[in-house]
Amino acid sequence: MPGTRKKTTYRQWVVYLPALIAAIGIFIIGLYSINVDHERVRADSRSFVTNQLNLVRARLEGAIFGNIQLVRSLVAIISIEPNLSQSRFVDLGEQIFQEGHQLRNVAAAPDLVVSLMYPLEGNEKAIGLDYRKNDAQREAAFRARDLGELIIAGPLDLVQGGRGLIGRVPVFKGNKTDDPGAFWGLVAAVIDVDKLYEVSGLSSNKLPIEIAIRGADATGPSGRQFYGPAKVFGSNPVLADVNLPYGSWQIAAIPEGGWPSYSTRQTWLFILLLMVEVLIVAPMVIIGNLLRERHVYINQLEATKLSAEKANMAKSEFLASMSHELRTPLNAILGYAQMLQYDPKHPLSKSQNGYVESICSGGDHLLELVNDVLDLAKIEANQFKPYYEEVSANEVVKECVSMTRHLGDQREIKVIDQFSSGTDYVLYTDQLRLKQVLLNLLTNAIKFNDAGGKVIIDGHRSHDRYLRISVIDTGIGIARKDFDRVFQMFQRVGSDPMIARDGYGIGLTVTKLLVERMMGRIGFESEEGGGSTFWVELPISSLPDKRQL
Ligand code: ADP
């Protein structure tokens, strides 16, 4: 059936489920731990980069403001001395711009026309530059004037070579002048960018971080990048703002060589994880395999058992019907043989009588065997249903003893009944079958006894409301090695094979099955050459729950 096969396959794979869950669980936990470790390393690296970047940024800001401060001092003087000459301007320049700055030159442009320059040397060409007429610088000059703020432009390539930042400061006349507050013009200072980078440590080879800056013309994060490798801004950098008097730059940093990837330690951790995985999961898979194989074997065993049971049942059914079919003609043979023996009109001669006698005793044996086989087959084919009733154990024992006494006399064996005249016991059992059981035990006790021996039948109540009836004989006994075979079918375990005794080794098998079907027990004690005691225990009346029957 496809459904059953599917179910079996599903069941077979279910045994690997714990291994699979463990494998996934260990893998997830392991990866999570490795990632946590990796994140910690990254966080450490990020905080290191942040510290380094803040240092550089502070130095850069400091340097720019230092330069601006110097320019502002000059502007302050111009605002109260608006009509100063070139020589005065140079004087002031020499006084203000001494050591510790990165200014290349400072120009002053009253009414937006450059007329003062410090130092003049090398910058003469700029004298006379009119910002209003110069396309490149007009807009920036107007912005500084209109905003009234110091505006930093650049970095840009300078005509004199190198790169510079241009700071433009609008100048307004001071209080003590002829027109206080009026716009005087512009002061433009050029800061040498390369020197600026140098003093702030940006260009140092020892810097353990890679830096990039954007926001040319103080346009902040949206402005053009003007310093450092292009990749920095795209590598999840640490960011900071460099604040300028008006606007800002954005500075970014990553560790030299990029952010740390998975370390060797983490690779080892991963290998360790795989090893743990194998160590834990492999035995589970092996166990799963064993379970699956066990499952397959159990299925096979069940199938084999089922077919064996079916075959046994078929055999028992066959035997039951065969034995039944055999009994009818056998009974007819025996009946006609007896009729021959006892026909008064045609008496048999002595020799004929002897032949008929043989037919009768052979037939009796055969009938006995057929009856036993029939009983056995019926029990095994589940066709045996005891007929329960209240039965006087004393009566049954008495009857059985009187039936076997004759056999005992024939063999010079005394059968002693110590039970039937004693305490009355009423059993709840099948009377006919009880008789069959006791007769079997009694005939065995006589059969396996020696001339002059004794057979005693006795009974008493056993510990749990059962009556135990024992048949004790002084016969040949049973060797300990044969104990196991006594109740087995067709096993005859007589100690002396030379002594031929009637029987087929089937009586005790039937007896045991009958007793057990009647909710009883059977057993024996024996000693080779020292006689045997066979006993049966059956429930005393009113004890069994009749609903179970
Ligand atoms: P059988 O048809 O041979 O009597 P049973 O099944 O009744 O078969 O007994 C099985 C075997 O157990 C006997 O062949 C005999 O060897 C042994 N046996 C049974 N009862 C006794 C007894 N009372 N004393 C000694 N041996 C016995």
XYZ file of C-alpha atoms and ligand atoms in Angstrom:
576
model
C 0.000 0.000 0.000
C 1.549 3.341 -0.980
C 0.075 5.059 2.117
C 1.669 2.563 4.486
C 4.992 2.744 2.664
C 4.926 6.529 2.896
C 4.160 6.281 6.599
C 6.971 3.769 7.123
C 9.464 5.931 5.197
C 8.339 8.942 7.213
C 8.782 6.983 10.464
C 12.172 5.779 9.337
C 13.343 9.349 8.740
C 11.890 10.625 11.993
C 14.729 8.850 13.848
C 17.161 11.377 12.311
C 15.097 14.328 13.509
C 16.959 14.781 16.860
C 20.290 14.740 14.977
C 18.998 17.305 12.507
C 17.636 19.583 15.241
C 20.910 19.284 17.193
C 22.943 20.014 14.039
C 20.923 23.130 13.204
C 20.834 24.266 16.853
C 24.587 23.898 17.363
C 25.293 25.581 14.035
C 23.068 28.589 14.810
C 24.450 29.018 18.346
C 28.023 28.610 17.048
C 27.593 31.107 14.235
C 25.911 33.521 16.612
C 28.852 33.317 19.067
C 31.385 33.805 16.260
C 29.426 36.812 15.028
C 29.211 38.297 18.518
C 32.985 37.928 18.770
C 33.422 39.505 15.346
C 31.112 42.400 16.254
C 33.131 43.002 19.415
C 36.355 43.189 17.373
C 34.684 45.592 14.928
C 33.357 47.746 17.767
C 36.857 47.937 19.295
C 38.289 48.917 15.933
C 35.570 51.539 15.416
C 36.192 53.141 18.757
C 39.947 53.254 18.011
C 39.268 54.940 14.640
C 36.886 57.423 16.325
C 39.550 58.438 18.829
C 42.182 58.892 16.130
C 39.814 60.844 13.907
C 38.784 63.201 16.709
C 42.427 64.012 17.338
C 43.052 64.873 13.682
C 39.816 66.844 13.398
C 40.613 68.882 16.527
C 44.090 69.714 15.206
C 42.712 70.668 11.788
C 40.017 72.907 13.268
C 42.559 74.443 15.625
C 44.976 75.264 12.781
C 42.253 76.816 10.580
C 40.929 78.948 13.429
C 44.463 80.014 14.351
C 44.998 81.386 10.843
C 41.590 83.017 10.798
C 42.255 84.657 14.118
C 45.364 86.359 12.702
C 43.405 87.626 9.695
C 40.667 88.910 12.004
C 43.276 90.979 13.919
C 44.303 92.643 10.658
C 40.661 93.233 9.752
C 40.084 94.878 13.161
C 42.894 97.382 12.460
C 41.666 98.111 8.931
C 38.154 98.854 10.228
C 39.514 101.683 12.332
C 42.226 102.662 9.828
C 40.327 102.363 6.524
C 42.667 104.595 4.564
C 45.906 102.724 5.288
C 48.648 102.664 2.690
C 50.483 99.677 1.171
C 53.559 100.366 3.321
C 51.422 100.513 6.485
C 49.702 97.288 5.363
C 53.066 95.577 4.951
C 54.104 96.864 8.373
C 51.001 95.437 9.954
C 51.482 92.189 8.055
C 55.012 91.828 9.340
C 53.869 92.430 12.907
C 50.873 90.134 12.834
C 52.031 87.292 10.626
C 55.083 85.902 12.318
C 55.589 82.224 13.264
C 52.927 79.472 13.635
C 50.639 80.040 10.711
C 50.117 78.637 7.261
C 49.142 81.847 5.497
C 50.748 82.446 2.135
C 49.515 85.984 1.556
C 46.849 88.446 2.592
C 45.260 90.904 0.196
C 42.973 93.790 1.038
C 40.470 95.132 -1.505
C 38.839 98.432 -0.525
C 35.639 98.773 -2.589
C 36.308 95.253 -3.923
C 39.479 96.260 -5.855
C 42.720 94.662 -4.594
C 45.159 97.471 -3.705
C 47.034 96.205 -0.631
C 49.118 93.026 -0.495
C 51.289 91.278 2.064
C 53.868 90.116 1.119
C 53.951 92.043 -2.089
C 56.777 90.075 -3.553
C 55.551 87.464 -5.988
C 51.949 88.655 -5.659
C 52.194 91.905 -7.603
C 50.003 90.579 -10.383
C 47.014 90.518 -8.118
C 47.144 94.252 -7.436
C 44.323 95.974 -9.268
C 42.063 92.895 -9.386
C 38.471 94.080 -9.365
C 36.225 91.440 -7.807
C 33.153 92.922 -9.419
C 34.660 92.352 -12.839
C 36.350 89.003 -12.214
C 34.046 86.140 -13.226
C 35.898 83.540 -11.167
C 35.777 85.411 -7.884
C 32.854 87.772 -8.130
C 30.219 85.526 -6.692
C 32.330 84.456 -3.700
C 33.250 88.070 -2.980
C 29.616 89.204 -3.080
C 28.588 86.310 -0.837
C 31.102 87.321 1.840
C 29.951 90.922 1.576
C 26.231 90.089 1.676
C 26.464 87.530 4.464
C 28.824 89.714 6.505
C 30.681 86.496 7.404
C 34.090 84.996 6.843
C 33.681 82.541 3.981
C 36.263 79.884 3.245
C 36.539 78.736 -0.368
C 38.603 75.872 -1.774
C 40.885 74.095 -1.585
C 41.835 75.164 -5.109
C 44.976 75.228 -7.271
C 46.876 78.463 -6.839
C 48.361 80.463 -9.746
C 51.624 80.632 -7.806
C 51.629 76.809 -7.538
C 50.412 74.570 -4.756
C 46.941 74.438 -3.295
C 45.243 76.865 -0.990
C 42.163 77.787 0.930
C 40.908 81.313 0.451
C 39.278 82.979 3.412
C 37.365 86.152 2.476
C 36.404 88.520 5.260
C 34.091 91.492 4.695
C 35.423 94.644 6.360
C 33.183 97.366 7.751
C 34.429 100.728 8.926
C 34.818 101.128 12.697
C 33.174 103.602 15.084
C 35.862 106.219 15.064
C 35.840 106.556 11.249
C 34.077 109.073 8.993
C 31.342 106.544 7.977
C 31.035 103.938 10.794
C 29.440 100.573 9.795
C 29.803 101.214 6.059
C 31.177 98.388 3.877
C 34.858 99.026 3.316
C 35.832 96.062 1.181
C 37.289 92.574 1.503
C 40.345 91.012 3.062
C 41.317 87.770 1.347
C 43.818 85.401 2.959
C 45.334 82.371 1.249
C 46.086 79.410 3.552
C 48.563 76.817 2.313
C 46.534 73.613 2.427
C 49.484 71.244 2.288
C 51.013 72.908 5.341
C 47.641 72.815 7.042
C 47.436 69.066 6.433
C 50.943 68.672 7.737
C 50.433 70.538 11.017
C 47.197 68.723 11.735
C 48.954 65.349 11.213
C 46.785 64.385 8.264
C 49.647 63.671 5.917
C 51.762 61.826 8.486
C 52.832 58.277 7.472
C 52.351 57.117 11.024
C 48.639 57.787 10.981
C 46.979 54.382 11.577
C 43.772 55.423 9.824
C 42.790 56.413 6.289
C 41.087 59.800 6.078
C 38.975 61.523 3.453
C 37.393 64.997 3.547
C 34.520 66.393 1.519
C 32.578 69.627 1.429
C 34.827 71.859 -0.692
C 33.840 75.548 -0.304
C 32.485 74.709 3.183
C 29.445 72.965 1.700
C 29.329 70.141 4.302
C 28.473 66.477 3.581
C 26.962 67.260 0.176
C 30.086 68.948 -1.124
C 32.869 67.649 -3.354
C 35.549 65.371 -1.839
C 38.925 67.070 -1.888
C 41.121 64.909 0.293
C 41.913 61.201 0.683
C 41.096 58.012 -1.233
C 37.681 57.859 -2.896
C 36.824 54.479 -1.298
C 36.763 55.836 2.280
C 33.299 57.374 2.124
C 31.941 54.129 0.664
C 33.417 51.904 3.384
C 31.083 52.607 6.297
C 33.535 55.151 7.785
C 33.442 56.978 11.114
C 32.214 60.510 10.311
C 32.817 63.866 11.963
C 32.259 67.533 11.049
C 35.020 70.081 10.771
C 33.294 73.327 11.719
C 34.305 76.436 9.824
C 33.245 80.019 10.600
C 30.586 79.665 7.950
C 29.680 76.096 6.793
C 31.622 72.920 7.421
C 33.557 70.007 5.977
C 32.852 66.355 6.612
C 35.765 64.208 7.567
C 35.643 60.396 7.322
C 37.982 57.639 8.540
C 38.457 53.900 8.304
C 41.271 51.733 9.715
C 44.351 51.501 7.552
C 43.694 48.552 5.238
C 39.940 48.584 5.900
C 37.693 47.200 8.601
C 38.776 43.890 10.171
C 37.305 40.841 8.461
C 36.953 37.457 10.256
C 40.109 36.850 12.271
C 42.147 33.628 12.484
C 40.686 33.105 15.949
C 37.218 33.247 14.481
C 38.216 30.803 11.742
C 39.473 28.442 14.439
C 36.251 28.945 16.338
C 34.374 27.959 13.185
C 36.522 24.822 12.746
C 35.929 23.995 16.424
C 32.214 24.457 15.857
C 32.293 21.999 12.958
C 34.230 19.491 15.090
C 31.738 19.792 17.960
C 28.990 19.402 15.397
C 30.543 16.171 14.107
C 31.237 14.864 17.642
C 27.668 15.402 18.784
C 25.744 14.771 15.624
C 27.654 11.747 14.312
C 26.740 9.471 17.265
C 23.159 10.683 16.990
C 23.117 9.758 13.312
C 24.596 6.349 14.162
C 21.924 5.841 16.832
C 19.317 6.978 14.298
C 20.672 4.386 11.854
C 20.496 1.661 14.472
C 16.961 2.688 15.383
C 15.968 2.643 11.736
C 17.490 -0.797 11.237
C 15.783 -1.986 14.406
C 12.538 -0.636 13.083
C 13.040 -2.526 9.819
C 13.876 -5.750 11.694
C 10.854 -5.377 13.953
C 8.658 -4.914 10.892
C 10.176 -7.986 9.270
C 9.801 -9.979 12.491
C 6.207 -8.895 12.858
C 5.483 -9.917 9.288
C 7.226 -13.272 9.795
C 5.417 -13.822 13.077
C 2.104 -12.979 11.491
C 2.604 -15.363 8.612
C 3.838 -18.085 11.024
C 0.758 -17.567 13.163
C -1.436 -17.750 10.097
C 0.288 -20.947 8.977
C -0.027 -22.432 12.473
C -3.675 -21.495 12.622
C -4.261 -23.088 9.222
C -2.451 -26.230 10.407
C -4.514 -26.347 13.600
C -7.726 -25.866 11.668
C -6.700 -28.638 9.301
C -5.816 -30.967 12.195
C -9.069 -30.171 13.996
C -11.165 -31.096 11.001
C -8.967 -34.077 10.079
C -9.113 -35.535 13.598
C -12.838 -35.146 13.551
C -13.042 -36.962 10.212
C -10.779 -39.759 11.550
C -12.793 -40.311 14.698
C -16.014 -41.278 12.916
C -14.623 -44.241 10.925
C -12.426 -45.243 13.882
C -15.422 -45.422 16.171
C -17.192 -47.493 13.524
C -14.222 -49.924 13.362
C -14.159 -50.258 17.150
C -17.936 -50.688 17.313
C -17.932 -53.444 14.685
C -14.962 -55.171 16.331
C -16.842 -55.267 19.667
C -19.940 -56.516 17.884
C -17.828 -59.378 16.453
C -16.512 -60.197 19.937
C -19.869 -60.227 21.636
C -22.118 -61.714 18.885
C -23.679 -64.721 20.731
C -24.969 -66.208 17.486
C -21.528 -66.377 15.852
C -18.917 -66.785 18.603
C -15.332 -66.298 17.444
C -12.648 -68.932 17.643
C -9.817 -68.320 20.109
C -7.434 -67.134 17.458
C -10.091 -64.911 15.800
C -10.823 -63.427 19.218
C -7.130 -62.671 19.592
C -7.116 -60.782 16.244
C -10.202 -58.785 17.184
C -8.628 -57.995 20.576
C -5.630 -56.548 18.733
C -7.951 -54.483 16.500
C -9.671 -53.137 19.638
C -6.511 -52.214 21.572
C -4.852 -50.691 18.471
C -8.039 -48.784 17.714
C -8.281 -47.593 21.342
C -4.752 -46.215 21.145
C -5.433 -44.557 17.861
C -8.640 -43.035 19.198
C -6.783 -41.751 22.239
C -4.184 -40.129 19.985
C -6.795 -38.675 17.653
C -8.691 -37.280 20.667
C -5.553 -35.652 22.035
C -4.644 -34.201 18.645
C -8.197 -32.923 18.263
C -8.035 -31.224 21.674
C -4.673 -29.699 20.909
C -5.764 -28.449 17.514
C -8.987 -27.015 18.936
C -7.120 -25.138 21.653
C -4.559 -23.775 19.203
C -7.227 -22.820 16.682
C -9.038 -20.989 19.501
C -12.018 -23.254 19.124
C -11.844 -24.495 22.697
C -14.318 -22.766 25.037
C -14.452 -24.200 28.554
C -17.908 -24.821 29.905
C -17.721 -23.283 33.377
C -19.892 -24.514 36.234
C -19.590 -25.213 39.919
C -17.921 -28.580 40.232
C -17.307 -30.686 43.351
C -13.593 -31.438 43.254
C -14.119 -34.324 45.701
C -16.632 -36.021 43.363
C -14.418 -35.645 40.307
C -11.355 -36.998 42.111
C -13.332 -39.926 43.446
C -14.599 -40.775 39.965
C -11.140 -40.521 38.376
C -9.590 -42.720 41.067
C -12.192 -45.401 40.561
C -11.655 -45.218 36.763
C -7.896 -45.739 37.081
C -7.840 -48.184 39.978
C -8.395 -51.039 37.546
C -5.312 -49.966 35.532
C -3.326 -49.764 38.779
C -4.408 -53.252 39.773
C -3.254 -54.532 36.393
C 0.218 -53.152 37.097
C 0.223 -53.974 40.800
C 0.217 -50.340 41.751
C -1.879 -49.097 44.611
C -3.931 -45.957 43.966
C -4.671 -44.161 47.268
C -7.271 -41.381 47.458
C -6.534 -39.069 50.414
C -8.644 -36.243 49.130
C -12.238 -37.044 48.189
C -13.387 -37.992 51.699
C -11.789 -34.885 53.230
C -12.840 -31.204 53.114
C -15.321 -30.368 50.379
C -14.067 -28.065 47.660
C -16.241 -26.549 44.960
C -14.399 -25.345 41.895
C -15.550 -23.055 39.159
C -14.356 -24.996 36.158
C -15.141 -27.300 33.217
C -16.013 -30.670 34.774
C -15.235 -32.835 31.754
C -11.903 -31.191 31.135
C -10.985 -31.416 34.820
C -11.592 -35.127 34.612
C -9.454 -35.351 31.496
C -6.621 -33.546 33.280
C -6.737 -35.715 36.420
C -7.045 -38.940 34.419
C -3.971 -37.983 32.429
C -1.957 -37.309 35.576
C -3.180 -40.500 37.247
C -2.503 -42.738 34.225
C 0.963 -41.210 33.845
C 1.625 -41.849 37.544
C 0.642 -45.492 37.051
C 2.349 -45.804 33.669
C 5.692 -44.486 34.862
C 5.657 -46.535 38.052
C 7.079 -49.892 39.039
C 5.168 -52.952 40.176
C 4.403 -52.651 43.906
C 4.545 -48.860 43.699
C 2.022 -46.328 44.952
C 0.041 -43.432 43.566
C -1.448 -40.966 46.040
C -3.913 -38.213 45.161
C -4.278 -35.415 47.644
C -5.405 -31.789 47.696
C -5.375 -28.654 49.761
C -6.137 -25.003 49.382
C -3.160 -23.054 48.142
C -2.238 -19.552 49.223
C -4.485 -17.537 46.921
C -7.914 -19.195 46.925
C -6.886 -21.910 44.559
C -7.260 -25.631 45.171
C -4.084 -27.578 44.528
C -4.630 -31.245 43.609
C -1.425 -33.306 43.640
C -0.789 -36.730 42.120
C 2.201 -38.276 43.893
C 3.859 -41.426 42.636
C 6.756 -43.609 43.691
C 7.734 -44.245 40.068
C 10.760 -43.778 37.890
C 10.862 -39.972 38.230
C 12.276 -37.517 35.737
C 15.895 -36.469 35.330
C 16.539 -32.741 35.938
C 17.942 -32.336 32.444
C 14.556 -33.424 31.022
C 12.419 -31.029 33.091
C 12.120 -28.512 30.246
C 10.823 -31.085 27.781
C 8.065 -32.566 29.939
C 5.317 -30.232 28.697
C 6.605 -30.102 25.133
C 4.695 -31.844 22.376
C 5.770 -35.387 21.361
C 8.514 -35.419 24.031
C 8.818 -38.666 25.906
C 11.463 -38.378 28.557
C 11.343 -41.744 30.288
C 14.637 -42.456 32.018
C 14.978 -45.950 30.608
C 14.437 -46.132 26.861
C 14.314 -49.916 27.109
C 11.098 -49.715 29.103
C 8.329 -49.339 26.515
C 5.301 -47.584 27.854
C 2.121 -46.551 26.040
C 1.804 -42.986 24.877
C 2.864 -40.414 22.310
C 4.166 -37.585 24.428
C 1.164 -35.376 23.777
C -0.973 -35.876 26.936
C 0.830 -33.359 29.177
C 0.909 -30.740 26.396
C -2.877 -30.952 26.116
C -3.236 -31.064 29.911
C -1.176 -27.907 30.391
C -3.104 -25.979 27.723
C -6.430 -27.098 29.200
C -5.459 -26.096 32.737
C -4.254 -22.674 31.560
C -7.418 -22.083 29.520
C -9.365 -22.806 32.714
C -7.398 -20.076 34.503
C -5.298 -22.620 36.350
C -1.673 -23.568 36.794
C 0.221 -26.828 36.471
C 3.633 -27.948 37.649
C 5.684 -30.834 38.995
C 8.570 -31.837 41.227
C 10.511 -34.972 40.491
C 13.723 -36.811 41.072
C 15.175 -39.474 38.860
C 14.278 -42.845 40.468
C 12.529 -41.060 43.368
C 8.999 -40.590 42.028
C 7.171 -37.514 40.835
C 4.515 -35.127 42.064
C 2.383 -33.484 39.376
C -0.033 -30.817 40.608
C -2.742 -28.597 39.204
C -4.219 -25.461 40.785
C -7.720 -24.323 39.856
C -9.846 -21.452 41.172
C -12.243 -22.186 44.021
C -15.852 -21.289 43.136
C -17.157 -17.718 43.300
C -13.661 -16.311 43.037
C -13.304 -15.605 39.307
C -15.104 -12.672 37.857
C -17.638 -14.313 35.546
C -17.581 -11.377 33.147
C -14.046 -12.351 32.109
C -15.095 -15.835 31.067
P 2.818 -39.809 27.217
O 1.848 -39.932 26.169
O 4.158 -40.324 26.914
O 2.338 -40.147 28.577
P 2.798 -37.199 28.320
O 2.753 -35.899 27.606
O 1.659 -37.513 29.182
O 3.053 -38.262 27.217
O 4.122 -37.226 29.146
C 5.294 -36.781 28.578
C 6.484 -37.481 29.182
O 6.685 -37.021 30.534
C 6.310 -38.962 29.335
O 6.675 -39.635 28.137
C 7.218 -39.285 30.464
O 8.520 -39.455 29.982
C 7.172 -38.074 31.347
N 6.220 -38.292 32.472
C 4.945 -37.867 32.564
N 4.410 -38.169 33.764
C 5.375 -38.827 34.453
C 5.438 -39.442 35.770
N 4.431 -39.404 36.609
N 6.619 -40.011 36.122
C 7.682 -40.014 35.280
N 7.668 -39.489 34.044
C 6.536 -38.885 33.629
